[in-house]
Coordinates of C-alpha atoms in Angstrom, one line a residue:
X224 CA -34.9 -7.0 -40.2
X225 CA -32.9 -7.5 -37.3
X226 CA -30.4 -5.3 -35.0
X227 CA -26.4 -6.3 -35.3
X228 CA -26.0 -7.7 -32.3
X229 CA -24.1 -11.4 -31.8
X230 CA -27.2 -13.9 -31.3
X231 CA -28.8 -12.3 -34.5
X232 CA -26.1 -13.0 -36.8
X233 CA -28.1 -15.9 -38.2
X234 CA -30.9 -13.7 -39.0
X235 CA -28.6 -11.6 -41.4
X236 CA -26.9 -14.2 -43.1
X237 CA -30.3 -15.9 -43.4
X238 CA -31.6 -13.2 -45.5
X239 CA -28.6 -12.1 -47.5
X240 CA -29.3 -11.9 -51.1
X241 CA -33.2 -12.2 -51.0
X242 CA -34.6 -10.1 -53.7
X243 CA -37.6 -9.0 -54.1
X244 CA -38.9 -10.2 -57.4
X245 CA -42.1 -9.0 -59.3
X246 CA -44.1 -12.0 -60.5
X247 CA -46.3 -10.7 -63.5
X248 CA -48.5 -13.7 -63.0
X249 CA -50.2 -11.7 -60.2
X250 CA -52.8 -10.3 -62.4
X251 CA -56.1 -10.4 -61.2
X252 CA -56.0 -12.7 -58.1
X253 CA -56.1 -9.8 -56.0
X254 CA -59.7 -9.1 -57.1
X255 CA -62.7 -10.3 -57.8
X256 CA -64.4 -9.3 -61.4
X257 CA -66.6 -6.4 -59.5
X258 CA -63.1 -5.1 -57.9
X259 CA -64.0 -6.2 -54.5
X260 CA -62.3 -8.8 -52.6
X261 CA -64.3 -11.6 -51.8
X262 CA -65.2 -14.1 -49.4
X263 CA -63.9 -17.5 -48.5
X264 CA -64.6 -19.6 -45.5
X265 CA -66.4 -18.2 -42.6
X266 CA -64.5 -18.4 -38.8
X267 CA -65.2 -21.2 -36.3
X268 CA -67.2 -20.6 -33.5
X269 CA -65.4 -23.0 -31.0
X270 CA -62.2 -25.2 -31.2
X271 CA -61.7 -28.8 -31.5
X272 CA -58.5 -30.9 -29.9
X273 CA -55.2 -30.0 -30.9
X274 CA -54.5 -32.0 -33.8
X275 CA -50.4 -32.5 -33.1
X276 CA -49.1 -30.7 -35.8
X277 CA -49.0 -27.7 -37.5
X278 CA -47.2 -25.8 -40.7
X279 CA -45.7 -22.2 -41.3
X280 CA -44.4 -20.0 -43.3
X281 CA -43.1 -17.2 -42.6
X282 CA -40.5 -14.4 -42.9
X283 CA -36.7 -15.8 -41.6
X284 CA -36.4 -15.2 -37.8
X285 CA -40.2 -15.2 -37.2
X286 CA -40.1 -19.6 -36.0
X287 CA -37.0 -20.0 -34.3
X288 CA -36.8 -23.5 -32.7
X289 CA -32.8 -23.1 -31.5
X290 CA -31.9 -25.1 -34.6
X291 CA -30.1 -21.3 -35.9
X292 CA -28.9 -20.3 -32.6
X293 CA -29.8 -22.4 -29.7
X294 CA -30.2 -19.6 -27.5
X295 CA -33.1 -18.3 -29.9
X296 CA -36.1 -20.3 -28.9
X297 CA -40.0 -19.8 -28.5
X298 CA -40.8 -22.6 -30.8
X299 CA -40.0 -25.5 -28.3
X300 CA -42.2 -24.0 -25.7
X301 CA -45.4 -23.6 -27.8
X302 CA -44.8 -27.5 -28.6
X303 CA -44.7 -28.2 -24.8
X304 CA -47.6 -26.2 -24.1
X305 CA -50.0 -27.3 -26.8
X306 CA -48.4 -30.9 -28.1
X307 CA -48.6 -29.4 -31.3
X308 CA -45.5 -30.4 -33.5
X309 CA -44.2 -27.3 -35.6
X310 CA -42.9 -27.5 -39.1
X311 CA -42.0 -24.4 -40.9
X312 CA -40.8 -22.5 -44.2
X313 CA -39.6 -19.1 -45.0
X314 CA -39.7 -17.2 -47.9
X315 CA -37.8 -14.2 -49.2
X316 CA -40.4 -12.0 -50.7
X317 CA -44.1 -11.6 -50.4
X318 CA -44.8 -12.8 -53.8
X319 CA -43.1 -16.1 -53.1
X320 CA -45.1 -16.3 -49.8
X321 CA -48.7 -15.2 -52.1
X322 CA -47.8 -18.8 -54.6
X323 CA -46.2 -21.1 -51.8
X324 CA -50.1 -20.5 -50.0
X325 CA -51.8 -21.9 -53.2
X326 CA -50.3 -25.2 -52.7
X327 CA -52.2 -25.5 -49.6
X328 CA -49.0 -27.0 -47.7
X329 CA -49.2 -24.3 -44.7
X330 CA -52.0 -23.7 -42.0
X331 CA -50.5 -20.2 -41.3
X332 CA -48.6 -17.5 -42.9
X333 CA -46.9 -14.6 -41.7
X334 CA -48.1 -12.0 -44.3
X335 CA -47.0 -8.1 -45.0
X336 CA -49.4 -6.1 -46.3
X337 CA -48.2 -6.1 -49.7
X338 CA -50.2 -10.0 -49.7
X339 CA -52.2 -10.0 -46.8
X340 CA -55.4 -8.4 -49.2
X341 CA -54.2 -10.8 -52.0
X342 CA -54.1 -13.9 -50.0
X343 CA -58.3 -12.6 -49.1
X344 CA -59.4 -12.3 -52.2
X345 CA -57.7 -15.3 -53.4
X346 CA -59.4 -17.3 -51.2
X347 CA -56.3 -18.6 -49.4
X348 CA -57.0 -17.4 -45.9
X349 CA -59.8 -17.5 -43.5
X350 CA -61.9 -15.2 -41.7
X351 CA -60.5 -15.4 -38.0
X352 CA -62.5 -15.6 -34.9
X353 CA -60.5 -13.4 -32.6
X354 CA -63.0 -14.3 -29.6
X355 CA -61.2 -17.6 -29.9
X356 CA -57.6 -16.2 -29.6
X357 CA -57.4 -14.9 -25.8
X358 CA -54.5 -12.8 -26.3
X359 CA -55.8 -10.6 -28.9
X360 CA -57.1 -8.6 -26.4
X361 CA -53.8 -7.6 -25.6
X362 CA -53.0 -6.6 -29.0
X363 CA -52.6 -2.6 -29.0
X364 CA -56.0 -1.1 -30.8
X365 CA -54.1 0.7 -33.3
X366 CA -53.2 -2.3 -35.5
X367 CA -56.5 -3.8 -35.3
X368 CA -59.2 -4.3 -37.7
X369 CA -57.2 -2.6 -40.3
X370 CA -57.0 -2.1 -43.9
X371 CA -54.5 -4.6 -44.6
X372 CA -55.3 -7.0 -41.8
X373 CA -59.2 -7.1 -42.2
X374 CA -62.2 -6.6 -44.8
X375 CA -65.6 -5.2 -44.4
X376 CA -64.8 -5.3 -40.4
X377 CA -64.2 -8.6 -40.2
X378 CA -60.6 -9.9 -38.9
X379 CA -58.5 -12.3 -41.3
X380 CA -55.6 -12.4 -38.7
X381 CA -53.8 -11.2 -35.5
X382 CA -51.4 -8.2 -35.9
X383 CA -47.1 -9.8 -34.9
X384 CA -44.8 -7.1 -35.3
X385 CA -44.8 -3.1 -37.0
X386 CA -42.3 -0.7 -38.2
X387 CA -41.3 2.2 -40.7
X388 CA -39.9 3.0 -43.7
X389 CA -37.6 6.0 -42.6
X390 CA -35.7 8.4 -44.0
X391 CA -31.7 8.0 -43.3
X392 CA -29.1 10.0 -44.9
X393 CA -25.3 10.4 -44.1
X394 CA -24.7 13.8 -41.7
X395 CA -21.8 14.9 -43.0
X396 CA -23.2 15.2 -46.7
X397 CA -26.7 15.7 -46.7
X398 CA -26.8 19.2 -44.8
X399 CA -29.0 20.8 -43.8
X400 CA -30.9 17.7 -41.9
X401 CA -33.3 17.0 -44.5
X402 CA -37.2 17.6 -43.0
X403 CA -38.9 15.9 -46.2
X404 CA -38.5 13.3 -48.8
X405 CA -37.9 16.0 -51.7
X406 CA -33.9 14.9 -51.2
X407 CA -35.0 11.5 -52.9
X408 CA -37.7 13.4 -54.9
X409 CA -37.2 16.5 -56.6
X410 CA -34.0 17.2 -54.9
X411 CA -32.5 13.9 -55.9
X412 CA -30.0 15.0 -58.6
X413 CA -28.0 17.0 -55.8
X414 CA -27.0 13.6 -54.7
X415 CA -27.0 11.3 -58.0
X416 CA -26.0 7.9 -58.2
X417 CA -26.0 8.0 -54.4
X418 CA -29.7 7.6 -53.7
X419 CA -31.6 4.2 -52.6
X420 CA -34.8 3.3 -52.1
X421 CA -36.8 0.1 -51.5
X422 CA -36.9 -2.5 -54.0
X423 CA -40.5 -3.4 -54.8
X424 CA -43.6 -2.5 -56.7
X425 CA -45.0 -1.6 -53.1
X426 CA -42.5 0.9 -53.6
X427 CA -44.7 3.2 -55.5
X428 CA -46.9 4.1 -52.7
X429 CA -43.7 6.0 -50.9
X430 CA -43.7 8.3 -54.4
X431 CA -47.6 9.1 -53.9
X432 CA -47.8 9.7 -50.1
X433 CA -44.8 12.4 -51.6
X434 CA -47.1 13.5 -54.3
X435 CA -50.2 13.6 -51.2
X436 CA -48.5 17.0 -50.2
X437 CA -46.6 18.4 -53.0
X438 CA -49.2 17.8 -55.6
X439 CA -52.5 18.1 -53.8
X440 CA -54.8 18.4 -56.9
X441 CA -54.1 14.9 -57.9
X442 CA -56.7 13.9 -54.8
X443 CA -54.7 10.8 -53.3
X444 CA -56.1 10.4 -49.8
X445 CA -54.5 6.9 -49.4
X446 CA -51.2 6.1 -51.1
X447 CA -52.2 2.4 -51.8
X448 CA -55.4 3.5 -53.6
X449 CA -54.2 5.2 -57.1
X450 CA -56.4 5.5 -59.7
X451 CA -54.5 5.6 -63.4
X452 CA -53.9 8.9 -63.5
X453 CA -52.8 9.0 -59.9
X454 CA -50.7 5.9 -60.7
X455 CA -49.6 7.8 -63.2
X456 CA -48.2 10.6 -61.9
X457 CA -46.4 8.8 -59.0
X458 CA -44.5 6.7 -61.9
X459 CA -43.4 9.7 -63.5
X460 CA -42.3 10.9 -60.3
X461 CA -40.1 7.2 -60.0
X462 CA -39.0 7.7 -63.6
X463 CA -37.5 11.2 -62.9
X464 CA -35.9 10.2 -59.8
X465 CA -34.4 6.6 -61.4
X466 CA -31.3 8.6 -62.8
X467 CA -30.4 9.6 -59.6
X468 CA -30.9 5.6 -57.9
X469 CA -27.5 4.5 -57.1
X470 CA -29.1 0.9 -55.7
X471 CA -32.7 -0.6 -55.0
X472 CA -32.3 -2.5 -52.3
X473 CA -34.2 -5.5 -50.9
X474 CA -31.2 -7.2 -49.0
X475 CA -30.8 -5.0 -45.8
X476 CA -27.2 -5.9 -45.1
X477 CA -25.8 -4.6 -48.5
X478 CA -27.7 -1.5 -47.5
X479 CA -26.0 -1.2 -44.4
X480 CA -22.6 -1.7 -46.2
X481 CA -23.2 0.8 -49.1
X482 CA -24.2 3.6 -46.6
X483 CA -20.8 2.6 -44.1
X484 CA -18.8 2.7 -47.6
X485 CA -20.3 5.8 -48.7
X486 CA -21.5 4.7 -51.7
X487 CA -25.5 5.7 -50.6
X488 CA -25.4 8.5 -48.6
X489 CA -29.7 9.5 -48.7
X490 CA -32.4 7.1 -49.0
X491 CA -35.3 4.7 -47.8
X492 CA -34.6 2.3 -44.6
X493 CA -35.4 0.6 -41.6
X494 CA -34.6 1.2 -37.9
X495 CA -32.8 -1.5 -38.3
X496 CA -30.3 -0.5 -40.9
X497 CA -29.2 2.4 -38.9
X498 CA -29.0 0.1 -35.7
X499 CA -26.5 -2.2 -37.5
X500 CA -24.6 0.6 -39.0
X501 CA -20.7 0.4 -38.2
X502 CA -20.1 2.7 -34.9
X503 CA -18.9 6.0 -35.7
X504 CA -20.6 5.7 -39.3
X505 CA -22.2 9.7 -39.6
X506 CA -26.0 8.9 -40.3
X507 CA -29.5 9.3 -38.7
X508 CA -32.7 8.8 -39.6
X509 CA -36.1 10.9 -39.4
X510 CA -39.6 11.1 -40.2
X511 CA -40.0 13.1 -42.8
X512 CA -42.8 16.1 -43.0
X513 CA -45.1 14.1 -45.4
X514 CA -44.8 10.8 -43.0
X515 CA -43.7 7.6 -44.1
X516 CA -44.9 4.1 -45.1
X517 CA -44.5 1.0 -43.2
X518 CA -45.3 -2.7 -42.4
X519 CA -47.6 -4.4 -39.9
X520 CA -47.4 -8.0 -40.5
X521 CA -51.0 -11.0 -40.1
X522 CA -50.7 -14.2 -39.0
X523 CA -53.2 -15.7 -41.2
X524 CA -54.7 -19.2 -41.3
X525 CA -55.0 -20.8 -44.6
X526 CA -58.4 -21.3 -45.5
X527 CA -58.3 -25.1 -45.9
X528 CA -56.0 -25.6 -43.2
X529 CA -55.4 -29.1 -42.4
X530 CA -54.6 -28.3 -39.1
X531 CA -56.9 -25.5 -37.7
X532 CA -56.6 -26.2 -34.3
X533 CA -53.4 -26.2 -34.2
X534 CA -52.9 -23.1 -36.6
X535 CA -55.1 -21.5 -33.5
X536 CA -53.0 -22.7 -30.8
X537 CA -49.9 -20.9 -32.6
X538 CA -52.1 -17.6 -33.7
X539 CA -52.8 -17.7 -29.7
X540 CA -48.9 -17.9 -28.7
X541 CA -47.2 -15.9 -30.8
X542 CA -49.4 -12.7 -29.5
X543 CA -48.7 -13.6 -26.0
X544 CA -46.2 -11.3 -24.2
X545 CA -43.3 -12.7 -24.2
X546 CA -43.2 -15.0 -27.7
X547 CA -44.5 -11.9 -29.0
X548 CA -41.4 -9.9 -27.1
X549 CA -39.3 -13.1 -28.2
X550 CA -40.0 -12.9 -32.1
X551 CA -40.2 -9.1 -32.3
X552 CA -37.0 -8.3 -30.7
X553 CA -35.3 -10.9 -32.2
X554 CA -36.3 -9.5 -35.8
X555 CA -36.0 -5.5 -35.1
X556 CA -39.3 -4.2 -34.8
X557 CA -42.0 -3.1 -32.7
X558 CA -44.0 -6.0 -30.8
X559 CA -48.0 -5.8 -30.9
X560 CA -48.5 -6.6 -27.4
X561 CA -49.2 -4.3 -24.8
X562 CA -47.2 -6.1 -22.2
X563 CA -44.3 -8.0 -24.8
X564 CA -41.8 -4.6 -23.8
X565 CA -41.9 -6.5 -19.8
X566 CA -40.2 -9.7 -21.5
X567 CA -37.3 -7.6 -23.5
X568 CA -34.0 -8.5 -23.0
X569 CA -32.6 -5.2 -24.2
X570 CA -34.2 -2.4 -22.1
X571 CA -34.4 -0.1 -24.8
X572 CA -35.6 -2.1 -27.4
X573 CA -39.7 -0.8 -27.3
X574 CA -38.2 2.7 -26.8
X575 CA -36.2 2.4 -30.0
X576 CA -39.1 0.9 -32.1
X577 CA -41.3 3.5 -30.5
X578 CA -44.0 0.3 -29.6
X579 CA -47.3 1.3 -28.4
X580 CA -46.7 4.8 -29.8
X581 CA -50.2 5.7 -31.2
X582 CA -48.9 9.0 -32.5
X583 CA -46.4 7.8 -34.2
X584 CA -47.9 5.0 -35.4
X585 CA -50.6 7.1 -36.6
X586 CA -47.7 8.7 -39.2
X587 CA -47.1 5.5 -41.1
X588 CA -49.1 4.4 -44.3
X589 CA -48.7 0.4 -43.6
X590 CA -48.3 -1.3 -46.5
X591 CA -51.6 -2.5 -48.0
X592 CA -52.4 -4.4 -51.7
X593 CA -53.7 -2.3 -53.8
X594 CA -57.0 -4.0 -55.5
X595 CA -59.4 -2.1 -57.8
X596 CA -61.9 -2.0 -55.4
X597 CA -60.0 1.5 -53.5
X598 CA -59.8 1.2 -50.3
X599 CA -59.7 4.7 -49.3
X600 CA -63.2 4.5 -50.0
X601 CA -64.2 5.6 -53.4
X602 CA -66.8 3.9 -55.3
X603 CA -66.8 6.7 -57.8
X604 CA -63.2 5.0 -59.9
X605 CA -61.8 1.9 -60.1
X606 CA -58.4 2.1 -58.3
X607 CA -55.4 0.4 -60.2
X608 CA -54.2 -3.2 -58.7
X609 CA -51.1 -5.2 -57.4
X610 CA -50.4 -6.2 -61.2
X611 CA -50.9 -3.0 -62.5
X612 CA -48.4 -1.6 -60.2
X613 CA -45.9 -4.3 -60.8
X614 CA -46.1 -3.7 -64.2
X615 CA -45.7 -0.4 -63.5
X616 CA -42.6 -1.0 -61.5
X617 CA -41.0 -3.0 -64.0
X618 CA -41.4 0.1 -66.4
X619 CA -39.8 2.3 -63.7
X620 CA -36.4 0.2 -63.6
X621 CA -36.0 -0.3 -67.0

């Protein structure tokens, strides 16, 4: 996720061809046998000495230490400031990032919600004392203590960056200007075998936050907690609308290419997309009338970290204004610090991202793992999980 300009080359190229892959081994690590996630260490309640080092993973263009472009840089300083020597890894796809953890080689990981709750219940991550991280307090309220950053109230990590999964669609095609996801949905045959949309189980939550509105008997409150026969209907919903897929998409740049070819004209993206669009290319994107689903990504620190102090040295910097500005700008999305918008070098970069935006934050289902333990509240049903929606997933593409 990044916006076309010349110092974020690197960042495209660096995630061309990533798929996103479904690993059916994901069965029940996202739960616990009563459906709950469960506990695993508890948070420190002081620091030690910096040990010297520390290790990341992370999504591309979250660690830049100049080694891609030497003009992109907020690794070095951390290193000055703290003496803590950074060695990092990125991964293409959540799933890789949920099995690289179990090898205990990292002390933090940049998570999306779609492994945040996993990487709880699995035991891989820590509680995290946010009394220890000054700069959480700057974090904007919205994204805290949330469903995919936190359980039972307690914090397992410190919000980065935020965006949406818009609508976009090609002006001179799709007319009127559509006002609701029924031109992907039930409308989709009008524009068949030129539709996209996101390429991931996750996926599935965009079809029942659809089905939230238009089918209003099923009872979804929360599109990340399905029960079967919620999960259900949202995969016949997929199934109808598969005919009509021209692409799934999980590499961004062949996104923007098949909607400056023509080849997609209607479907799920990223601010970002439409940023990097060719100029002159006829295409906007919206918020459609049912709202829209999202990411908020956690740094998380692993739960046998061998470098905790360190891991809370970097937790500390990378929420501070301007690494936070650095990172988030840098990657095309909306910073989580209050003040990171003073530290960007394009002026209307919060603007664009709409950062700080409570209301429209406040439209955007952020992705969250599904576990069977439903976290929109209900103790009444056992809500379906990450593998049963994979599964699911693979059924929907055939």
């Amino acid at each position: 996720m990044n916006r076309h300009t010349p110092h974020r080359n690197s960042r495209l190229t660096a995630l061309t061809g990533l798929a996103i892959a479904s690993i059916a081994l994901l069965t029940a690590c996202g739960t616990t046998t009563s459906g709950s996630t469960k506990p695993t260490a508890s948070a420190p309640t002081a620091l030690g000495a910096n040990e010297g080092a520390v290790s990341i993973l992370a999504w591309p263009g979250y660690v830049e230490d100049g080694s891609n472009d030497p003009t992109v840089d907020w690794v070095s300083a951390f290193q000055d400031e703290t003496g803590c020597k950074v060695t990092s890894k990125t991964y293409g796809t959540s799933d890789e990032a949920f099995n690289l953890m179990k090898t205990g080689d990292y002390d933090v990981v940049a998570a999306s919600g779609d492994a945040s709750l996993r990487l709880v219940a699995a035991g891989d991550v820590a509680p995290v004392n946010t009394g220890l991280i000054p700069n959480y307090a700057g974090i904007y309220d919205f994204l805290k203590l949330q469903a995919w950053n936190s359980v039972d109230g307690v914090s397992y990590g410190i919000p980065h960056g935020y965006g949406a999964n818009l609508l976009m669609y090609k002006t001179d095609v799709v007319t009127p200007a559509p006002t609701s996801w029924d031109v992907v949905f039930d409308k989709s045959s009008a524009y068949k075998g030129k539709v996209t949309a996101y390429d991931s189980p996750i996926y599935i939550a965009d079809a029942a936050m659809y089905l939230m509105k238009h089918q209003p008997d099923l009872g979804i409150k929360n599109p990340y907690a399905l029960d079967e026969k919620q999960l259900a209907a949202a995969v016949d919903l997929l199934k109808q609308q598969r005919p009509n897929i021209g692409e799934y998409w999980s590499d961004y740049l062949k996104s923007v290419q098949s909607f400056e070819t023509g080849d997609t004209v209607v479907g799920t993206t990223w601010q970002v997309i439409r940023n990097s669009l060719a100029a002159g290319t006829p295409a906007e994107v919206t918020v459609p009338s049912e709202g829209v689903t999202g990411w908020s990504d956690t740094w998380m620190i692993a739960s046998k970290a061998a470098h905790p102090n360190c891991a809370y040295a970097w937790l500390n910097y990378i929420a501070s204004p301007k690494a936070n500005a650095q990172a988030t700008e840098y990657f095309g999305e909306a910073p989580s610090n209050q003040k990171a918008c003073e530290f960007m070098t394009d002026p209307n970069q919060c603007a664009t991202y709409h950062a700080g935006d409570a209301d429209y934050a406040s439209k955007i289902w952020y992705w969250t793992t599904p576990i069977a333990k439903c976290v929109d509240g209900r103790t009444d049903v056992t809500c379906t999980d990450y593998a049963a929606w994979t599964t699911a997933w693979q059924e929907i593409k055939g």
